[in-house]
Tab-separated table of C-alpha atoms and ligand atoms in Angstrom:
chain	number	residue	atom	x	y	z
A	1	MET	CA	-31.915	24.614	-1.953
A	2	SER	CA	-28.500	22.986	-2.320
A	3	ASP	CA	-25.419	25.183	-2.272
A	4	LEU	CA	-23.751	23.722	-5.304
A	5	VAL	CA	-24.368	21.227	-8.049
A	6	ILE	CA	-21.688	19.903	-10.383
A	7	LYS	CA	-23.144	18.434	-13.545
A	8	ASN	CA	-21.921	16.808	-16.720
A	9	SER	CA	-18.995	15.122	-14.998
A	10	LYS	CA	-17.224	11.798	-14.883
A	11	LEU	CA	-16.682	11.010	-11.227
A	12	VAL	CA	-13.610	9.016	-10.206
A	13	LEU	CA	-14.945	6.843	-7.369
A	14	PRO	CA	-12.722	4.399	-5.432
A	15	GLU	CA	-13.544	1.397	-7.649
A	16	LYS	CA	-15.067	2.814	-10.814
A	17	ILE	CA	-15.711	5.899	-12.914
A	18	VAL	CA	-19.331	6.959	-13.367
A	19	ASP	CA	-21.172	9.582	-15.411
A	20	ALA	CA	-22.990	11.424	-12.647
A	21	GLY	CA	-23.404	14.735	-10.880
A	22	LEU	CA	-22.779	15.931	-7.343
A	23	VAL	CA	-25.040	17.717	-4.907
A	24	ILE	CA	-23.096	19.703	-2.303
A	25	GLU	CA	-24.475	21.120	0.928
A	26	ASP	CA	-22.604	22.655	3.867
A	27	GLY	CA	-19.292	21.697	2.312
A	28	ARG	CA	-20.151	18.019	2.050
A	29	ILE	CA	-21.177	15.711	-0.755
A	30	ARG	CA	-24.861	15.298	-0.108
A	31	GLU	CA	-25.667	13.077	-3.061
A	32	ILE	CA	-24.174	11.411	-6.117
A	33	THR	CA	-26.849	11.071	-8.755
A	34	LYS	CA	-27.569	11.037	-12.473
A	35	ASP	CA	-27.696	14.524	-14.012
A	36	LYS	CA	-31.402	14.216	-14.726
A	37	ASN	CA	-32.081	13.871	-10.980
A	38	LEU	CA	-29.976	16.848	-9.885
A	39	PRO	CA	-31.915	19.405	-7.842
A	40	ASP	CA	-31.812	23.201	-8.183
A	41	ALA	CA	-28.900	24.858	-6.492
A	42	GLU	CA	-27.562	28.312	-5.784
A	43	ARG	CA	-24.644	27.596	-8.037
A	44	VAL	CA	-24.397	25.112	-10.881
A	45	ILE	CA	-21.053	24.202	-12.376
A	46	ASP	CA	-20.895	22.451	-15.703
A	47	ALA	CA	-17.844	20.164	-15.739
A	48	ARG	CA	-18.202	19.937	-19.543
A	49	GLY	CA	-17.719	16.200	-19.587
A	50	ASN	CA	-14.456	16.348	-17.646
A	51	TYR	CA	-13.317	13.981	-14.900
A	52	VAL	CA	-13.690	14.910	-11.246
A	53	LEU	CA	-11.147	13.496	-8.796
A	54	PRO	CA	-11.152	13.591	-5.003
A	55	GLY	CA	-8.986	16.565	-3.989
A	56	LEU	CA	-5.393	15.457	-3.526
A	57	ILE	CA	-4.022	15.008	-0.011
A	58	ASP	CA	-0.332	15.867	0.065
A	59	ALA	CA	1.025	14.240	3.192
A	60	HIS	CA	4.471	15.848	2.943
A	61	VAL	CA	5.013	19.594	2.470
A	62	HIS	CA	7.301	22.240	3.979
A	63	PHE	CA	5.486	25.577	4.218
A	64	ARG	CA	8.446	27.269	5.996
A	65	GLU	CA	6.377	29.451	8.286
A	66	PRO	CA	7.305	30.324	10.978
A	67	GLY	CA	10.941	31.133	10.353
A	68	ALA	CA	11.591	31.202	6.632
A	69	SER	CA	8.601	32.885	5.034
A	70	SER	CA	10.837	34.422	2.370
A	71	LYS	CA	10.877	30.919	0.798
A	72	GLU	CA	7.161	30.165	1.274
A	73	ASP	CA	4.350	31.156	3.593
A	74	TRP	CA	1.030	29.533	4.365
A	75	PHE	CA	-0.817	31.609	1.765
A	76	THR	CA	1.635	31.134	-1.117
A	77	GLY	CA	2.163	27.468	-0.271
A	78	SER	CA	-1.536	26.764	-0.080
A	79	SER	CA	-2.133	28.711	-3.319
A	80	ALA	CA	0.401	26.435	-5.000
A	81	ALA	CA	-1.486	23.494	-3.504
A	82	VAL	CA	-4.902	24.356	-4.904
A	83	ALA	CA	-3.364	25.272	-8.282
A	84	GLY	CA	-2.134	21.685	-8.308
A	85	GLY	CA	-5.466	20.147	-7.290
A	86	VAL	CA	-4.302	19.577	-3.707
A	87	THR	CA	-7.000	20.289	-1.128
A	88	THR	CA	-5.322	19.039	2.073
A	89	ILE	CA	-1.680	19.281	3.119
A	90	LEU	CA	0.273	17.916	6.062
A	91	ASP	CA	3.072	20.285	7.057
A	92	MET	CA	6.481	19.104	8.257
A	93	PRO	CA	8.027	20.213	11.575
A	94	ASN	CA	11.421	21.529	10.409
A	95	THR	CA	10.382	25.181	10.637
A	96	GLN	CA	12.020	27.805	12.879
A	97	PRO	CA	11.258	27.236	15.681
A	98	PRO	CA	10.738	23.552	14.927
A	99	THR	CA	7.380	21.994	15.775
A	100	THR	CA	8.797	19.986	18.645
A	101	THR	CA	6.778	21.394	21.532
A	102	ILE	CA	3.035	21.695	21.951
A	103	LYS	CA	3.517	25.437	22.403
A	104	HIS	CA	5.217	25.771	19.027
A	105	LEU	CA	2.591	23.549	17.430
A	106	ASN	CA	-0.130	25.867	18.696
A	107	GLU	CA	1.752	28.916	17.409
A	108	LYS	CA	1.976	27.332	13.964
A	109	ARG	CA	-1.736	26.538	14.176
A	110	GLU	CA	-2.506	30.232	14.551
A	111	ILE	CA	-0.490	31.112	11.449
A	112	ALA	CA	-2.137	28.392	9.387
A	113	ARG	CA	-5.587	29.386	10.596
A	114	SER	CA	-5.186	32.934	9.364
A	115	LYS	CA	-3.495	32.218	6.030
A	116	ALA	CA	-4.173	28.745	4.634
A	117	ILE	CA	-6.609	28.291	1.768
A	118	VAL	CA	-6.361	24.502	1.885
A	119	ASP	CA	-7.260	22.199	4.737
A	120	TYR	CA	-4.225	21.203	6.751
A	121	GLY	CA	-2.693	19.095	9.467
A	122	PHE	CA	0.677	18.969	11.196
A	123	HIS	CA	3.496	16.523	11.674
A	124	PHE	CA	5.184	16.938	15.057
A	125	GLY	CA	8.984	16.634	15.314
A	126	ALA	CA	10.880	14.140	17.488
A	127	THR	CA	14.134	15.339	19.066
A	128	VAL	CA	16.721	13.780	21.340
A	129	ASP	CA	15.079	15.336	24.367
A	130	ASN	CA	11.361	15.873	23.797
A	131	SER	CA	9.960	12.546	25.085
A	132	ASP	CA	7.910	14.525	27.603
A	133	GLU	CA	6.256	16.482	24.836
A	134	LEU	CA	5.585	13.273	22.902
A	135	SER	CA	3.946	11.786	25.987
A	136	ARG	CA	1.555	14.731	26.142
A	137	LEU	CA	0.438	14.610	22.491
A	138	GLY	CA	-3.245	14.129	21.733
A	139	ASN	CA	-5.128	12.857	18.704
A	140	ASP	CA	-4.618	16.126	16.805
A	141	ILE	CA	-1.476	15.577	14.767
A	142	ALA	CA	-0.795	13.541	11.639
A	143	SER	CA	2.395	11.877	12.886
A	144	VAL	CA	5.650	12.335	14.732
A	145	LYS	CA	8.499	12.821	12.272
A	146	PHE	CA	11.960	11.346	12.812
A	147	TYR	CA	14.901	12.752	10.858
A	148	MET	CA	17.641	10.169	11.224
A	149	SER	CA	20.235	12.560	9.843
A	150	ALA	CA	20.291	16.333	9.578
A	151	THR	CA	18.830	17.953	6.491
A	152	THR	CA	17.222	21.420	6.194
A	153	GLY	CA	17.094	22.708	9.782
A	154	SER	CA	18.730	20.944	12.677
A	155	LEU	CA	16.054	18.425	13.595
A	156	LYS	CA	17.356	14.925	14.056
A	157	VAL	CA	17.259	11.929	16.362
A	158	ASP	CA	20.574	10.272	15.648
A	159	ASN	CA	20.516	7.651	18.359
A	160	ASP	CA	18.744	4.346	17.798
A	161	ALA	CA	18.158	3.790	21.510
A	162	LEU	CA	16.245	7.038	21.674
A	163	ILE	CA	14.289	6.201	18.551
A	164	PHE	CA	13.467	2.857	20.179
A	165	GLU	CA	12.198	4.601	23.323
A	166	GLU	CA	10.258	7.226	21.425
A	167	PHE	CA	8.671	4.646	19.105
A	168	GLY	CA	7.525	2.951	22.328
A	169	ILE	CA	5.782	6.114	23.479
A	170	LEU	CA	4.081	6.444	20.104
A	171	LYS	CA	2.958	2.824	20.140
A	172	ASP	CA	1.212	3.321	23.474
A	173	LYS	CA	-0.461	6.470	22.202
A	174	LYS	CA	-1.293	4.899	18.811
A	175	ILE	CA	0.489	7.715	16.985
A	176	LEU	CA	2.117	7.089	13.623
A	177	ALA	CA	5.872	7.652	13.220
A	178	THR	CA	7.065	9.118	9.900
A	179	VAL	CA	10.709	8.646	9.043
A	180	HIS	CA	13.309	10.362	6.880
A	181	ALA	CA	15.570	7.355	6.566
A	182	GLU	CA	19.196	8.101	5.704
A	183	ASN	CA	22.076	6.679	7.746
A	184	ARG	CA	23.686	9.603	9.525
A	185	ASP	CA	27.193	8.140	9.918
A	186	MET	CA	27.407	7.290	6.235
A	187	VAL	CA	25.969	10.596	5.059
A	188	GLU	CA	28.331	12.581	7.273
A	189	TYR	CA	31.382	10.465	6.466
A	190	TRP	CA	30.976	10.838	2.707
A	191	PHE	CA	30.057	14.504	3.027
A	192	ASP	CA	33.341	15.096	4.879
A	193	ARG	CA	35.217	13.291	2.073
A	194	LEU	CA	33.472	15.554	-0.436
A	195	LYS	CA	34.677	18.635	1.400
A	196	GLU	CA	38.267	17.546	0.794
A	197	LYS	CA	37.769	17.419	-2.980
A	198	GLU	CA	38.208	20.201	-5.521
A	199	GLY	CA	35.529	21.282	-7.989
A	200	VAL	CA	32.675	19.331	-6.459
A	201	ASP	CA	29.450	19.468	-8.493
A	202	ALA	CA	25.804	18.456	-8.045
A	203	LEU	CA	26.407	14.912	-9.312
A	204	ASP	CA	29.215	14.440	-6.779
A	205	TYR	CA	26.783	15.540	-4.086
A	206	ALA	CA	24.167	12.993	-5.199
A	207	ASN	CA	26.831	10.280	-5.324
A	208	SER	CA	27.916	11.118	-1.782
A	209	ARG	CA	24.580	9.759	-0.488
A	210	PRO	CA	24.434	6.390	-2.282
A	211	ASN	CA	21.534	3.916	-2.046
A	212	ILE	CA	23.040	2.170	0.978
A	213	CYS	CA	22.450	5.300	3.113
A	214	ALA	CA	18.678	5.113	2.626
A	215	ALA	CA	18.409	1.324	2.456
A	216	ASP	CA	20.378	0.680	5.644
A	217	ALA	CA	18.417	3.280	7.600
A	218	LEU	CA	15.053	2.030	6.376
A	219	ASN	CA	16.014	-1.574	7.072
A	220	ARG	CA	16.943	-0.743	10.670
A	221	MET	CA	13.763	1.210	11.241
A	222	VAL	CA	11.566	-1.566	9.807
A	223	PHE	CA	13.245	-3.978	12.204
A	224	LEU	CA	13.048	-1.648	15.163
A	225	SER	CA	9.372	-0.835	14.616
A	226	LYS	CA	8.605	-4.559	14.274
A	227	MET	CA	10.245	-5.202	17.653
A	228	ILE	CA	8.106	-2.481	19.191
A	229	GLY	CA	4.933	-2.972	17.193
A	230	ASN	CA	4.321	0.680	16.355
A	231	SER	CA	3.147	1.992	12.986
A	232	VAL	CA	5.712	3.629	10.760
A	233	HIS	CA	5.507	5.491	7.460
A	234	PHE	CA	8.609	5.937	5.298
A	235	CYS	CA	8.914	9.235	3.497
A	236	HIS	CA	10.406	9.565	0.012
A	237	VAL	CA	11.466	5.980	-0.687
A	238	SER	CA	13.889	6.295	-3.595
A	239	THR	CA	15.940	3.111	-4.066
A	240	ARG	CA	15.359	-0.418	-5.365
A	241	GLU	CA	16.897	-1.766	-2.150
A	242	GLU	CA	14.338	-0.013	0.057
A	243	ILE	CA	11.554	-1.394	-2.137
A	244	GLU	CA	12.953	-4.895	-1.784
A	245	ILE	CA	13.029	-4.554	2.015
A	246	LEU	CA	9.489	-3.175	2.087
A	247	ARG	CA	8.228	-5.922	-0.195
A	248	ASN	CA	9.715	-8.629	2.007
A	249	SER	CA	8.562	-7.160	5.278
A	250	ARG	CA	5.040	-6.394	4.184
A	251	ASP	CA	3.073	-5.591	7.237
A	252	ASN	CA	0.134	-3.214	7.441
A	253	ARG	CA	1.886	-1.224	10.142
A	254	VAL	CA	4.568	-0.246	7.599
A	255	THR	CA	3.647	2.164	4.797
A	256	ALA	CA	5.676	4.033	2.228
A	257	GLU	CA	5.706	7.092	0.029
A	258	ALA	CA	7.363	8.172	-3.211
A	259	THR	CA	7.882	11.707	-4.489
A	260	PRO	CA	7.255	13.076	-7.987
A	261	HIS	CA	10.908	14.123	-8.254
A	262	HIS	CA	12.088	10.556	-7.751
A	263	LEU	CA	9.394	9.277	-10.125
A	264	PHE	CA	10.133	11.780	-12.890
A	265	LEU	CA	13.796	12.785	-12.533
A	266	THR	CA	16.990	10.756	-12.349
A	267	LYS	CA	20.710	11.403	-12.045
A	268	ARG	CA	20.733	12.018	-15.779
A	269	ASP	CA	18.830	15.273	-15.138
A	270	ILE	CA	21.468	16.578	-12.746
A	271	LYS	CA	23.657	18.005	-15.489
A	272	GLU	CA	20.906	20.267	-16.728
A	273	LEU	CA	19.418	21.146	-13.339
A	274	GLY	CA	22.767	21.756	-11.640
A	275	ASN	CA	22.360	22.722	-7.991
A	276	TYR	CA	18.574	22.853	-8.407
A	277	SER	CA	18.717	19.047	-8.426
A	278	LYS	CA	20.067	18.949	-4.862
A	279	VAL	CA	17.617	17.098	-2.648
A	280	ASN	CA	17.768	14.606	0.222
A	281	PRO	CA	17.536	11.745	-0.503
A	282	PRO	CA	19.189	12.529	-3.846
A	283	LEU	CA	18.018	11.752	-7.372
A	284	ARG	CA	18.748	8.123	-8.245
A	285	SER	CA	19.433	5.947	-11.285
A	286	ARG	CA	16.970	5.041	-14.015
A	287	GLY	CA	16.893	1.488	-12.602
A	288	ASP	CA	15.776	2.778	-9.213
A	289	GLN	CA	13.155	4.914	-10.889
A	290	LEU	CA	11.711	1.935	-12.775
A	291	GLU	CA	11.500	-0.045	-9.528
A	292	LEU	CA	9.645	2.861	-7.919
A	293	TRP	CA	7.067	2.774	-10.716
A	294	ASN	CA	6.670	-0.990	-10.308
A	295	ALA	CA	6.190	-0.487	-6.572
A	296	ILE	CA	3.515	2.122	-7.267
A	297	HIS	CA	1.559	-0.352	-9.382
A	298	SER	CA	2.044	-3.338	-7.078
A	299	GLY	CA	1.067	-1.487	-3.900
A	300	VAL	CA	4.470	-1.640	-2.176
A	301	ILE	CA	4.393	2.160	-2.320
A	302	ASP	CA	1.150	3.379	-0.771
A	303	ILE	CA	1.145	7.078	-1.547
A	304	ILE	CA	2.687	9.795	-3.669
A	305	ALA	CA	3.525	12.994	-1.766
A	306	THR	CA	5.486	15.981	-3.017
A	307	ASP	CA	8.027	16.728	-0.271
A	308	HIS	CA	7.403	20.294	-1.495
A	309	ALA	CA	10.595	21.923	-0.166
A	310	PRO	CA	10.864	25.450	-1.555
A	311	HIS	CA	14.182	27.308	-1.444
A	312	LEU	CA	15.029	30.582	-3.182
A	313	PRO	CA	17.201	30.567	-6.329
A	314	GLY	CA	19.956	32.391	-4.429
A	315	GLU	CA	20.012	29.588	-1.864
A	316	LYS	CA	20.229	26.912	-4.572
A	317	GLU	CA	22.909	28.660	-6.599
A	318	ARG	CA	25.480	28.752	-3.818
A	319	ASP	CA	28.434	26.346	-3.704
A	320	ILE	CA	26.931	22.840	-3.933
A	321	LEU	CA	28.195	21.908	-0.455
A	322	ILE	CA	26.157	24.654	1.189
A	323	ALA	CA	23.328	25.042	-1.347
A	324	SER	CA	19.894	24.275	0.123
A	325	ALA	CA	18.487	20.803	-0.528
A	326	GLY	CA	14.938	20.359	-1.726
A	327	MET	CA	12.589	21.279	-4.546
A	328	PRO	CA	8.998	22.499	-4.851
A	329	GLY	CA	6.378	20.089	-6.177
A	330	LEU	CA	2.826	21.077	-5.316
A	331	GLU	CA	1.852	22.596	-8.639
A	332	THR	CA	3.356	19.905	-10.806
A	333	MET	CA	2.477	16.596	-9.110
A	334	LEU	CA	-1.003	16.271	-10.626
A	335	PRO	CA	-0.146	17.393	-14.195
A	336	LEU	CA	2.876	15.063	-14.204
A	337	LEU	CA	0.681	12.157	-13.126
A	338	LEU	CA	-2.124	13.043	-15.550
A	339	ASN	CA	0.431	13.091	-18.338
A	340	GLU	CA	1.246	9.482	-17.375
A	341	VAL	CA	-2.476	8.669	-17.446
A	342	ASN	CA	-2.560	9.985	-21.004
A	343	LYS	CA	0.428	7.823	-21.879
A	344	GLY	CA	-1.355	4.767	-20.494
A	345	ASN	CA	1.105	4.265	-17.619
A	346	LEU	CA	-1.333	4.966	-14.775
A	347	THR	CA	-5.108	4.867	-14.349
A	348	LEU	CA	-7.191	7.621	-12.797
A	349	ILE	CA	-8.356	5.166	-10.146
A	350	GLU	CA	-4.733	4.342	-9.228
A	351	LEU	CA	-3.917	8.039	-9.198
A	352	SER	CA	-6.739	8.869	-6.803
A	353	ARG	CA	-5.846	5.925	-4.567
A	354	LEU	CA	-2.200	7.055	-4.339
A	355	THR	CA	-2.904	10.746	-3.832
A	356	ALA	CA	-6.172	10.822	-1.887
A	357	THR	CA	-7.654	7.567	-0.577
A	358	ASN	CA	-4.460	6.039	0.812
A	359	PRO	CA	-3.108	9.211	2.431
A	360	ALA	CA	-6.501	9.688	4.140
A	361	ARG	CA	-6.381	6.110	5.431
A	362	ILE	CA	-2.752	6.144	6.587
A	363	PHE	CA	-3.002	9.492	8.360
A	364	ARG	CA	-6.548	8.736	9.630
A	365	ILE	CA	-8.014	11.870	8.080
A	366	GLY	CA	-11.733	11.851	8.724
A	367	ASN	CA	-14.209	12.396	5.885
A	368	LYS	CA	-11.720	12.979	3.099
A	369	GLY	CA	-9.953	11.121	0.311
A	370	MET	CA	-12.898	9.808	-1.688
A	371	ILE	CA	-15.856	11.043	-3.658
A	372	LYS	CA	-18.509	9.574	-1.405
A	373	GLU	CA	-21.792	10.732	0.048
A	374	GLY	CA	-21.216	12.387	3.427
A	375	TYR	CA	-17.559	13.126	2.681
A	376	ASP	CA	-16.098	16.633	2.381
A	377	ALA	CA	-16.587	18.156	-1.066
A	378	ASP	CA	-12.848	18.371	-1.745
A	379	LEU	CA	-12.770	18.001	-5.491
A	380	VAL	CA	-10.686	18.751	-8.538
A	381	ILE	CA	-12.015	18.990	-12.058
A	382	ILE	CA	-9.320	17.990	-14.515
A	383	ASP	CA	-9.085	18.495	-18.246
A	384	LEU	CA	-7.282	15.415	-19.509
A	385	LYS	CA	-6.888	16.914	-22.981
A	386	LYS	CA	-5.436	20.248	-21.997
A	387	GLU	CA	-1.805	20.684	-23.026
A	388	ASP	CA	0.391	23.283	-21.407
A	389	ARG	CA	3.932	23.849	-20.282
A	390	VAL	CA	5.169	24.140	-16.728
A	391	ASP	CA	6.237	27.761	-16.562
A	392	ASN	CA	8.240	29.257	-13.701
A	393	SER	CA	6.661	32.662	-14.312
A	394	ARG	CA	3.150	31.320	-13.644
A	395	LEU	CA	3.846	29.441	-10.409
A	396	PHE	CA	2.231	30.412	-7.129
A	397	THR	CA	5.010	29.061	-4.914
A	398	LYS	CA	7.085	31.907	-3.526
A	399	CYS	CA	10.341	30.243	-4.517
A	400	GLY	CA	9.386	30.876	-8.147
A	401	TRP	CA	10.971	27.873	-9.839
A	402	SER	CA	10.298	24.256	-10.666
A	403	PRO	CA	12.665	21.487	-11.748
A	404	PHE	CA	10.031	20.744	-14.412
A	405	ASP	CA	10.059	24.250	-15.941
A	406	GLY	CA	9.395	23.977	-19.668
A	407	TRP	CA	7.994	20.415	-19.547
A	408	LYS	CA	5.021	20.048	-21.859
A	409	LEU	CA	2.304	18.059	-20.111
A	410	LYS	CA	-1.116	16.838	-21.157
A	411	GLY	CA	-3.772	16.791	-18.429
A	412	TRP	CA	-4.249	19.705	-16.009
A	413	PRO	CA	-6.466	20.651	-13.078
A	414	ILE	CA	-8.906	23.400	-14.019
A	415	LYS	CA	-11.056	23.887	-10.921
A	416	THR	CA	-10.328	22.983	-7.286
A	417	PHE	CA	-12.911	22.962	-4.494
A	418	VAL	CA	-12.143	22.793	-0.771
A	419	ARG	CA	-15.288	21.748	1.121
A	420	GLY	CA	-17.426	23.010	-1.754
A	421	ASN	CA	-15.619	26.364	-2.059
A	422	LEU	CA	-14.158	27.083	-5.484
A	423	VAL	CA	-10.641	28.168	-4.470
A	424	PHE	CA	-8.849	27.690	-7.806
A	425	ASP	CA	-10.579	28.480	-11.065
A	426	GLU	CA	-8.581	28.268	-14.308
A	427	GLY	CA	-5.581	30.159	-12.989
A	428	SER	CA	-7.177	32.408	-10.398
A	429	ILE	CA	-7.165	31.933	-6.645
A	430	GLU	CA	-10.030	32.719	-4.309
A	431	ARG	CA	-8.930	33.473	-0.778
A	432	ILE	CA	-11.257	31.274	1.272
A	433	ARG	CA	-9.883	30.005	4.567
A	434	GLY	CA	-8.874	26.406	5.049
A	435	LYS	CA	-9.507	24.437	8.232
A	436	GLU	CA	-7.484	22.057	10.331
A	437	ILE	CA	-8.404	18.456	9.644
A	438	THR	CA	-9.680	16.035	12.254
A	439	TYR	CA	-8.414	12.513	12.834
A	440	SER	CA	-10.297	9.325	13.418
A	441	LYS	CA	-9.145	7.019	16.209
A	442	ASN	CA	-6.340	4.662	15.366
A	443	GLU	CA	-7.376	1.058	15.894
A	444	SER	CA	-3.976	-0.571	15.557
B	501	DOR	O1	15.920	17.871	0.385
B	501	DOR	C1	15.259	17.987	1.413
B	501	DOR	N1	14.713	19.155	1.758
B	501	DOR	N2	15.112	16.919	2.209
B	501	DOR	C2	14.547	17.043	3.432
B	501	DOR	O2	14.442	16.060	4.124
B	501	DOR	C3	14.114	18.343	3.939
B	501	DOR	C4	13.789	19.243	2.834
B	501	DOR	C5	13.650	20.678	3.275
B	501	DOR	O3	12.960	20.938	4.270
B	501	DOR	O4	14.195	21.564	2.613
B	502	ZN	ZN1	12.868	14.026	4.311
B	503	ZN	ZN1	10.513	16.686	3.538
């Protein structure tokens, strides 16, 4: 007998939406078939006519453990994930200690193994002196991350010659580079000017990292990676200038990501959010935001990822110069996007391409990212008609706040399955262990 059958659903497949059911065995989608052909199963779930999406793959989260588990740990972070319909996450290396040695990677693996309730993978961190470690990496990481300027933590590679050399290592090993592109000299210069001013506020902070910081850094890295021929993925693209550069240099070795906070917030929100708006790269203008949406629809932006960067209220409410940068996003990404689907600004097929199919392709995640026979049964049932408010008091993230608190949204996840296990069910979490993902071989 099958383990699980989901009936009465509308399945969001890569190219079309079909009225059909799912047969799940050993955590995989065994069959997609009309309801009348569904076999008996140990458990039958009636989707009540709702849509089923492939579980979201969030390629950019900061789970903070080891080192800062007061902000988030692998259980609270992964609970926030499944509450937001996210079934796989890729964790960033700026933990304490940073994930810049194979030893530290393996230590983080142990933590994730015992606490995660989503499936997960790891980004490794590049430093100014870990070329040896990079040379020893295998096919068991999502990417090597380059911070071109310092942000949370002290990870950075602020020397283009070193980036050039390290990109070369990654090219030979067919490992993807991910980049936080902000020009260090500019960011530091204008930050120093800010320190000389009186009464600096959150808008001054955002203005101290203008578009040129991101655009110049991205432009250089596109050029550099073209010279070398390695694959590079740009995190949190936020400006019209970056989009222009990406559009002109279109090359399948270059991919790009946008965050929900850049898609849904602008500088105009800084007044109300105060220090909670502080994030790197900063919130941008409405014009930039519109260009990001155009880039989403035209394919210049390949994926949406949260950059879930939890910090405690006390760390945000400090003087703006030393307040922590970053905001949580795991629980709100899907409802925000579904609300746009309801408004007619996005289709469910686009949504699943941006949040599941494309991340699986770019990060070479085997067997995930689509509702397809043989693929993992990572699924989220959504209720497109459900209306609710984002509410800080109901969040699972340990940081306990969201920049979207109070926003009324239509369209919410109601059930999330990781490899056929129901881990989130209308507000309650089931503690079933996640697994580390596997990667297919990179051809390019
Ligand atoms: O605002 C940010 N916060 N930007 C980053 O690049 C890092 C992140 C964090 O880890 O807090
Ligand atoms: Zn970043
Ligand atoms: Zn980040």
